[in-house]
Amino acid sequence: MRDPYDYYITPEEYEIAEKNGVCASTLRSRIYDLCWSKESAINTPPIKNHLWREVKDIALSNGIAKNTFEKRIKLGWNLNRAITQRPMNSKEIAKMREQKKKRVFTNEQIKRARLNGIGYSRLWERVKKYRWDVERAINTPILSKSQVGIMAKEASPWSKMVIPSREERMKRRKLTYIAN
């Protein structure tokens, strides 16, 4: 448990923090709200983001707001691209979505899958969701419930256990009779 005097900030500590670039409100916030130790609150300089101030004029002239710029930097865009590439309008977004919706498979691949009893949605699920290669997704037929059960039984560690039959258990059972 912390000592109550750990929360009291002396005027000397304010001066030391000011020399380290930490203003009084930041120091109070770090100690009272964020529960930092005094030493780290005083000695850790604040992270100041001067990047927006430097590129603000260029970004705003390209129609890029501060939040958009910060999000792009956070996503890993390089500085030049983040301030020069203008945001997309709704028509461009709709066009990009249409391109993403285009089919992944050729008509011939879809026909081969149908011959194996696999529909388009199952084929798409196998390739996109389960990361199967296209040929495996097309050529592997859908298993029936009984086939799935047999495969699960073979894979189960319980199937490797030897459980004696009822007759074998009855033979080993010791019977005691009470004679009158």
XYZ file of N, CA and C in Angstrom:
540
model
N 0.840 -1.175 0.000
C 0.000 0.000 0.000
C 0.890 1.244 0.000
N 0.433 2.241 -0.726
C 1.233 3.457 -0.856
C 1.016 4.384 0.336
N 2.037 5.113 0.620
C 2.003 6.090 1.706
C 1.196 7.311 1.238
N 0.347 7.894 2.090
C -0.428 9.074 1.671
C 0.451 10.241 1.227
N 1.678 10.306 1.747
C 2.570 11.403 1.365
C 3.125 11.228 -0.051
N 2.928 10.028 -0.627
C 3.350 9.832 -2.013
C 2.519 10.688 -2.965
N 1.327 11.087 -2.528
C 0.444 11.871 -3.384
C 0.667 13.378 -3.242
N 1.411 13.793 -2.235
C 1.681 15.220 -2.054
C 2.867 15.609 -2.924
N 2.668 16.640 -3.735
C 3.725 17.103 -4.632
C 4.287 18.405 -4.062
N 5.564 18.395 -3.765
C 6.213 19.578 -3.183
C 6.534 20.590 -4.281
N 6.728 21.846 -3.914
C 7.108 22.863 -4.910
C 8.425 22.527 -5.611
N 9.350 21.887 -4.889
C 10.617 21.494 -5.513
C 10.382 20.447 -6.611
N 9.448 19.525 -6.346
C 9.144 18.496 -7.350
C 8.486 19.115 -8.585
N 7.650 20.137 -8.378
C 7.078 20.856 -9.520
C 8.182 21.492 -10.362
N 9.193 22.062 -9.703
C 10.294 22.705 -10.418
C 11.117 21.689 -11.208
N 11.406 20.538 -10.573
C 12.173 19.492 -11.267
C 11.400 18.996 -12.489
N 10.092 18.800 -12.305
C 9.262 18.330 -13.414
C 9.239 19.358 -14.540
N 9.153 20.636 -14.180
C 9.138 21.703 -15.189
C 10.440 21.708 -15.988
N 11.569 21.449 -15.310
C 12.862 21.370 -15.999
C 12.907 20.183 -16.961
N 12.193 19.092 -16.609
C 12.154 17.901 -17.463
C 11.092 17.995 -18.556
N 10.384 19.125 -18.618
C 9.397 19.315 -19.678
C 7.999 18.851 -19.315
N 7.762 18.541 -18.046
C 6.449 18.074 -17.604
C 5.747 19.242 -16.930
N 4.603 19.671 -17.465
C 3.894 20.801 -16.861
C 3.173 20.340 -15.598
N 2.697 21.290 -14.810
C 2.091 20.986 -13.511
C 0.831 20.137 -13.654
N -0.012 20.455 -14.633
C -1.254 19.683 -14.789
C -0.965 18.238 -15.198
N 0.036 18.038 -16.044
C 0.420 16.677 -16.438
C 0.963 15.914 -15.241
N 1.764 16.575 -14.424
C 2.320 15.937 -13.231
C 1.208 15.515 -12.273
N 0.256 16.440 -12.019
C -0.867 16.100 -11.134
C -1.680 14.943 -11.700
N -1.951 14.962 -12.987
C -2.733 13.896 -13.620
C -2.022 12.551 -13.511
N -0.721 12.547 -13.732
C 0.036 11.299 -13.650
C 0.019 10.720 -12.236
N 0.158 11.571 -11.231
C 0.241 11.076 -9.849
C -1.136 10.768 -9.282
N -2.097 11.695 -9.427
C -3.408 11.520 -8.798
C -4.329 10.588 -9.590
N -4.383 10.762 -10.898
C -5.334 9.997 -11.707
C -4.764 8.672 -12.200
N -3.531 8.706 -12.678
C -2.946 7.512 -13.293
C -2.121 6.675 -12.323
N -1.940 7.161 -11.092
C -1.217 6.438 -10.034
C 0.215 6.084 -10.420
N 0.891 6.990 -11.107
C 2.299 6.787 -11.417
C 3.102 7.038 -10.152
N 4.281 6.456 -10.076
C 5.178 6.800 -8.971
C 5.687 8.220 -9.219
N 6.067 8.898 -8.149
C 6.528 10.285 -8.288
C 7.735 10.386 -9.210
N 8.674 9.457 -9.039
C 9.899 9.513 -9.831
C 9.613 9.420 -11.325
N 8.790 8.446 -11.714
C 8.518 8.300 -13.141
C 7.653 9.445 -13.659
N 6.730 9.955 -12.834
C 5.890 11.076 -13.259
C 6.719 12.335 -13.481
N 7.729 12.531 -12.659
C 8.572 13.726 -12.768
C 9.589 13.587 -13.895
N 10.180 12.413 -14.043
C 11.311 12.239 -14.961
C 10.928 11.847 -16.385
N 9.730 11.331 -16.610
C 9.339 10.908 -17.953
C 8.804 12.107 -18.725
N 9.468 12.502 -19.791
C 8.967 13.645 -20.556
C 7.691 13.258 -21.306
N 6.775 14.195 -21.480
C 5.535 13.874 -22.192
C 5.802 13.640 -23.674
N 4.984 12.797 -24.268
C 5.111 12.528 -25.697
C 4.304 13.598 -26.420
N 4.989 14.415 -27.163
C 4.315 15.490 -27.884
C 4.332 15.159 -29.363
N 3.167 15.248 -29.959
C 3.047 14.934 -31.371
C 3.038 16.234 -32.169
N 4.201 16.630 -32.657
C 4.318 17.849 -33.452
C 4.097 17.554 -34.933
N 3.890 16.299 -35.261
C 3.787 15.898 -36.654
C 2.624 16.592 -37.351
N 1.462 16.652 -36.703
C 0.292 17.269 -37.327
C 0.535 18.754 -37.588
N 1.176 19.431 -36.640
C 1.431 20.866 -36.818
C 2.321 21.121 -38.029
N 3.234 20.200 -38.288
C 4.162 20.381 -39.405
C 3.489 20.170 -40.757
N 2.530 19.252 -40.833
C 1.929 18.900 -42.121
C 0.482 19.360 -42.244
N 0.021 20.137 -41.296
C -1.385 20.535 -41.238
C -1.845 21.218 -42.523
N -1.075 22.183 -43.027
C -1.490 22.949 -44.206
C -1.620 22.061 -45.440
N -0.644 21.179 -45.645
C -0.678 20.291 -46.812
C -1.853 19.324 -46.706
N -2.042 18.754 -45.524
C -3.116 17.778 -45.335
C -4.482 18.420 -45.530
N -4.694 19.585 -44.952
C -5.991 20.255 -45.094
C -6.250 20.684 -46.534
N -5.203 21.062 -47.262
C -5.390 21.433 -48.670
C -5.790 20.221 -49.514
N -5.426 19.018 -49.062
C -5.828 17.789 -49.755
C -7.123 17.204 -49.203
N -7.766 17.910 -48.275
C -9.049 17.462 -47.742
C -8.933 16.394 -46.674
N -7.814 16.356 -45.970
C -7.591 15.329 -44.948
C -7.678 15.971 -43.571
N -8.609 15.482 -42.760
C -8.788 15.995 -41.403
C -7.728 15.401 -40.480
N -7.614 15.991 -39.284
C -6.606 15.541 -38.321
C -6.847 14.087 -37.915
N -8.107 13.727 -37.644
C -8.412 12.349 -37.240
C -8.058 11.353 -38.339
N -8.351 11.714 -39.585
C -8.014 10.839 -40.711
C -6.506 10.661 -40.810
N -5.779 11.756 -40.663
C -4.318 11.706 -40.717
C -3.765 10.800 -39.621
N -4.237 10.999 -38.382
C -3.745 10.191 -37.261
C -4.070 8.712 -37.454
N -5.256 8.414 -37.965
C -5.641 7.023 -38.213
C -4.733 6.397 -39.271
N -4.439 7.146 -40.308
C -3.561 6.629 -41.364
C -2.158 6.345 -40.833
N -1.628 7.234 -40.011
C -0.303 7.011 -39.425
C -0.338 5.782 -38.525
N -1.416 5.647 -37.749
C -1.555 4.492 -36.857
C -1.645 3.189 -37.650
N -2.246 3.243 -38.844
C -2.354 2.059 -39.695
C -1.056 1.737 -40.430
N -0.045 2.610 -40.288
C 1.256 2.309 -40.877
C 1.509 2.964 -42.223
N 0.680 3.922 -42.616
C 0.920 4.625 -43.867
C 2.169 5.486 -43.712
N 2.913 5.671 -44.821
C 4.054 6.582 -44.726
C 3.539 8.021 -44.752
N 4.348 8.946 -44.298
C 3.916 10.331 -44.106
C 3.443 10.967 -45.407
N 4.181 10.764 -46.475
C 3.830 11.384 -47.750
C 2.465 10.906 -48.237
N 2.234 9.617 -48.182
C 0.951 9.064 -48.632
C -0.185 9.524 -47.718
N 0.075 9.602 -46.411
C -0.964 9.972 -45.448
C -1.458 11.397 -45.654
N -0.595 12.299 -46.121
C -1.029 13.693 -46.285
C -1.430 14.039 -47.713
N -1.079 13.196 -48.694
C -1.384 13.549 -50.084
C -2.546 12.764 -50.674
N -2.775 11.538 -50.258
C -3.860 10.752 -50.850
C -5.192 11.219 -50.278
N -6.023 11.773 -51.158
C -7.285 12.328 -50.682
C -8.249 11.212 -50.289
N -9.176 11.499 -49.390
C -10.148 10.478 -48.988
C -11.063 10.117 -50.156
N -11.566 8.893 -50.158
C -12.451 8.449 -51.229
C -13.863 8.981 -51.008
N -14.555 9.272 -52.116
C -15.954 9.661 -51.993
C -16.824 8.404 -52.049
N -18.125 8.563 -51.901
C -19.011 7.398 -51.798
C -19.037 6.579 -53.087
N -18.910 7.222 -54.255
C -18.901 6.472 -55.518
C -17.657 5.592 -55.624
N -16.514 6.124 -55.219
C -15.276 5.339 -55.260
C -15.340 4.166 -54.291
N -15.929 4.393 -53.131
C -16.076 3.314 -52.146
C -16.979 2.223 -52.701
N -18.097 2.617 -53.336
C -19.018 1.638 -53.914
C -18.336 0.841 -55.021
N -17.527 1.509 -55.839
C -16.815 0.825 -56.916
C -15.820 -0.192 -56.354
N -15.108 0.197 -55.297
C -14.145 -0.707 -54.675
C -14.851 -1.924 -54.072
N -16.010 -1.708 -53.452
C -16.761 -2.832 -52.884
C -17.235 -3.791 -53.966
N -17.644 -3.255 -55.108
C -18.075 -4.107 -56.213
C -16.927 -4.982 -56.709
N -15.732 -4.416 -56.759
C -14.582 -5.199 -57.200
C -14.286 -6.332 -56.231
N -14.502 -6.086 -54.936
C -14.259 -7.133 -53.949
C -15.292 -8.244 -54.047
N -16.508 -7.894 -54.519
C -17.569 -8.890 -54.614
C -17.398 -9.811 -55.818
N -16.549 -9.435 -56.756
C -16.390 -10.250 -57.956
C -15.980 -11.664 -57.583
N -16.386 -12.594 -58.418
C -16.163 -14.005 -58.123
C -14.685 -14.361 -58.060
N -14.412 -15.278 -57.159
C -13.053 -15.753 -56.973
C -12.779 -16.924 -57.914
N -13.822 -17.654 -58.261
C -13.683 -18.895 -59.022
C -14.179 -18.712 -60.455
N -13.597 -19.500 -61.354
C -14.057 -19.491 -62.739
C -15.301 -20.359 -62.848
N -16.025 -20.205 -63.952
C -17.237 -21.010 -64.159
C -16.902 -22.498 -64.225
N -15.758 -22.829 -64.796
C -15.345 -24.236 -64.903
C -15.100 -24.833 -63.517
N -14.478 -24.063 -62.629
C -14.239 -24.548 -61.266
C -15.554 -24.745 -60.519
N -16.496 -23.842 -60.725
C -17.797 -23.963 -60.058
C -18.536 -25.196 -60.562
N -18.457 -25.481 -61.868
C -19.113 -26.678 -62.421
C -18.503 -27.948 -61.840
N -17.166 -27.986 -61.736
C -16.511 -29.167 -61.159
C -16.927 -29.373 -59.712
N -17.042 -28.290 -58.971
C -17.463 -28.390 -57.574
C -18.896 -28.898 -57.487
N -19.772 -28.423 -58.364
C -21.169 -28.882 -58.358
C -21.261 -30.381 -58.659
N -20.388 -30.857 -59.555
C -20.380 -32.295 -59.849
C -19.998 -33.111 -58.616
N -19.201 -32.539 -57.731
C -18.818 -33.212 -56.484
C -19.801 -32.932 -55.353
N -20.898 -32.229 -55.668
C -21.917 -31.958 -54.662
C -21.604 -30.778 -53.759
N -20.758 -29.866 -54.226
C -20.352 -28.715 -53.419
C -20.923 -27.453 -54.045
N -21.693 -26.694 -53.274
C -22.264 -25.442 -53.743
C -21.252 -24.312 -53.691
N -21.635 -23.173 -54.299
C -20.717 -22.036 -54.364
C -20.376 -21.523 -52.973
N -21.374 -21.422 -52.099
C -21.111 -20.861 -50.766
C -20.186 -21.769 -49.961
N -20.359 -23.098 -50.091
C -19.479 -24.030 -49.385
C -18.060 -23.932 -49.945
N -17.958 -23.807 -51.270
C -16.651 -23.676 -51.914
C -15.946 -22.404 -51.443
N -16.689 -21.299 -51.427
C -16.128 -20.030 -50.971
C -15.695 -20.130 -49.518
N -16.517 -20.775 -48.679
C -16.204 -20.929 -47.256
C -14.923 -21.737 -47.060
N -14.782 -22.801 -47.824
C -13.579 -23.631 -47.698
C -12.322 -22.850 -48.061
N -12.397 -22.048 -49.108
C -11.212 -21.323 -49.568
C -10.915 -20.117 -48.682
N -11.932 -19.321 -48.383
C -11.709 -18.073 -47.645
C -11.623 -18.281 -46.140
N -12.570 -19.033 -45.587
C -12.627 -19.171 -44.133
C -11.633 -20.200 -43.613
N -11.600 -21.364 -44.262
C -10.758 -22.452 -43.771
C -9.388 -22.500 -44.430
N -9.134 -21.603 -45.393
C -7.833 -21.465 -46.052
C -7.390 -22.738 -46.788
N -8.361 -23.433 -47.403
C -8.017 -24.580 -48.232
C -7.537 -24.049 -49.576
N -6.677 -24.834 -50.263
C -6.339 -24.438 -51.621
C -7.536 -24.783 -52.514
N -7.642 -24.137 -53.672
C -8.834 -24.232 -54.517
C -9.078 -25.665 -54.981
N -8.033 -26.363 -55.385
C -8.211 -27.732 -55.881
C -8.735 -28.667 -54.794
N -8.210 -28.543 -53.593
C -8.692 -29.385 -52.489
C -10.150 -29.058 -52.182
N -10.500 -27.778 -52.204
C -11.870 -27.366 -51.920
C -12.844 -27.897 -52.962
N -12.412 -27.963 -54.215
C -13.278 -28.453 -55.287
C -13.407 -29.968 -55.245
N -12.309 -30.671 -55.017
C -12.287 -32.126 -55.161
C -12.691 -32.901 -53.922
N -12.695 -32.298 -52.745
C -13.070 -33.015 -51.532
C -14.583 -32.988 -51.389
N -15.234 -34.144 -51.501
C -16.698 -34.152 -51.404
C -17.156 -33.902 -49.970
N -18.409 -33.498 -49.847
C -18.990 -33.279 -48.528
C -19.273 -34.637 -47.908
N -18.877 -34.825 -46.674
C -19.059 -36.102 -45.993
C -20.456 -36.191 -45.390
N -21.001 -37.418 -45.378
C -22.290 -37.618 -44.725
C -22.074 -37.652 -43.215
N -23.187 -37.596 -42.471
C -23.075 -37.596 -41.015
C -22.464 -38.900 -40.509
N -22.803 -40.011 -41.150
C -22.243 -41.288 -40.701
C -20.734 -41.352 -40.973
N -20.297 -40.800 -42.108
C -18.867 -40.767 -42.403
C -18.119 -39.886 -41.403
N -18.718 -38.763 -41.045
C -18.108 -37.878 -40.054
C -18.010 -38.592 -38.716
N -19.064 -39.338 -38.349
C -19.055 -40.085 -37.091
C -17.971 -41.145 -37.064
N -17.799 -41.854 -38.176
C -16.764 -42.892 -38.257
C -15.376 -42.266 -38.120
N -15.153 -41.149 -38.818
C -13.851 -40.482 -38.732
C -13.589 -39.960 -37.324
N -14.622 -39.436 -36.678
C -14.459 -38.931 -35.316
C -14.153 -40.067 -34.356
N -14.814 -41.198 -34.562
C -14.575 -42.351 -33.695
C -13.138 -42.842 -33.839
N -12.645 -42.893 -35.071
C -11.276 -43.346 -35.300
C -10.254 -42.383 -34.692
N -10.554 -41.107 -34.718
C -9.619 -40.119 -34.197
C -9.680 -39.992 -32.682
N -10.745 -40.479 -32.083
C -10.944 -40.308 -30.646
C -10.040 -41.230 -29.836
N -9.468 -40.732 -28.736
C -8.662 -41.604 -27.873
C -9.521 -42.645 -27.150
N -10.815 -42.400 -27.039
C -11.698 -43.349 -26.364
C -11.863 -44.634 -27.170
N -11.730 -44.543 -28.504
C -11.909 -45.739 -29.323
C -10.739 -46.711 -29.157
N -9.620 -46.223 -28.667
C -8.455 -47.087 -28.485
C -8.507 -47.857 -27.169
N -9.429 -47.484 -26.307
C -9.576 -48.192 -25.037
C -10.334 -49.500 -25.269
N -9.917 -50.539 -24.583
C -10.581 -51.832 -24.717
C -11.590 -51.963 -23.586
N -12.839 -52.006 -23.972
C -13.905 -52.167 -22.989
C -14.462 -53.575 -23.171
N -14.413 -54.387 -22.142
C -14.880 -55.772 -22.284
C -16.386 -55.830 -22.524
N -16.788 -56.877 -23.236
C -18.214 -57.054 -23.514
C -18.938 -57.508 -22.252
N -20.251 -57.544 -22.323
C -21.065 -57.929 -21.167
C -20.780 -59.373 -20.765
N -20.612 -60.235 -21.757
C -20.356 -61.646 -21.458
C -19.037 -61.814 -20.706
N -18.004 -61.108 -21.147
C -16.711 -61.211 -20.471
C -16.791 -60.699 -19.043
N -17.550 -59.650 -18.837
C -17.706 -59.130 -17.476
C -18.468 -60.119 -16.604
N -19.439 -60.784 -17.186
C -20.242 -61.743 -16.411
C -19.392 -62.954 -16.012
N -18.453 -63.349 -16.878
C -17.598 -64.489 -16.558
C -16.693 -64.183 -15.372
N -16.185 -62.951 -15.312
C -15.259 -62.586 -14.248
C -15.954 -62.266 -12.933
N -17.213 -62.070 -12.992
C -17.939 -61.661 -11.802
C -18.002 -62.802 -10.799
N -17.762 -62.498 -9.574
C -17.820 -63.517 -8.524
C -19.220 -63.518 -7.948
N -19.800 -64.642 -8.030
C -21.151 -64.753 -7.495
C -21.101 -65.452 -6.150
N -21.768 -64.906 -5.219
C -21.885 -65.552 -3.908
C -23.355 -65.799 -3.642
N -23.630 -66.995 -3.282
C -25.014 -67.357 -2.996
C -25.175 -67.539 -1.506
N -26.283 -67.139 -1.066
C -26.597 -67.337 0.340
C -27.430 -68.609 0.436
N -26.867 -69.555 1.128
C -27.586 -70.830 1.269
C -28.438 -70.783 2.526
N -29.643 -71.303 2.430
C -30.520 -71.341 3.601
C -30.288 -72.558 4.405
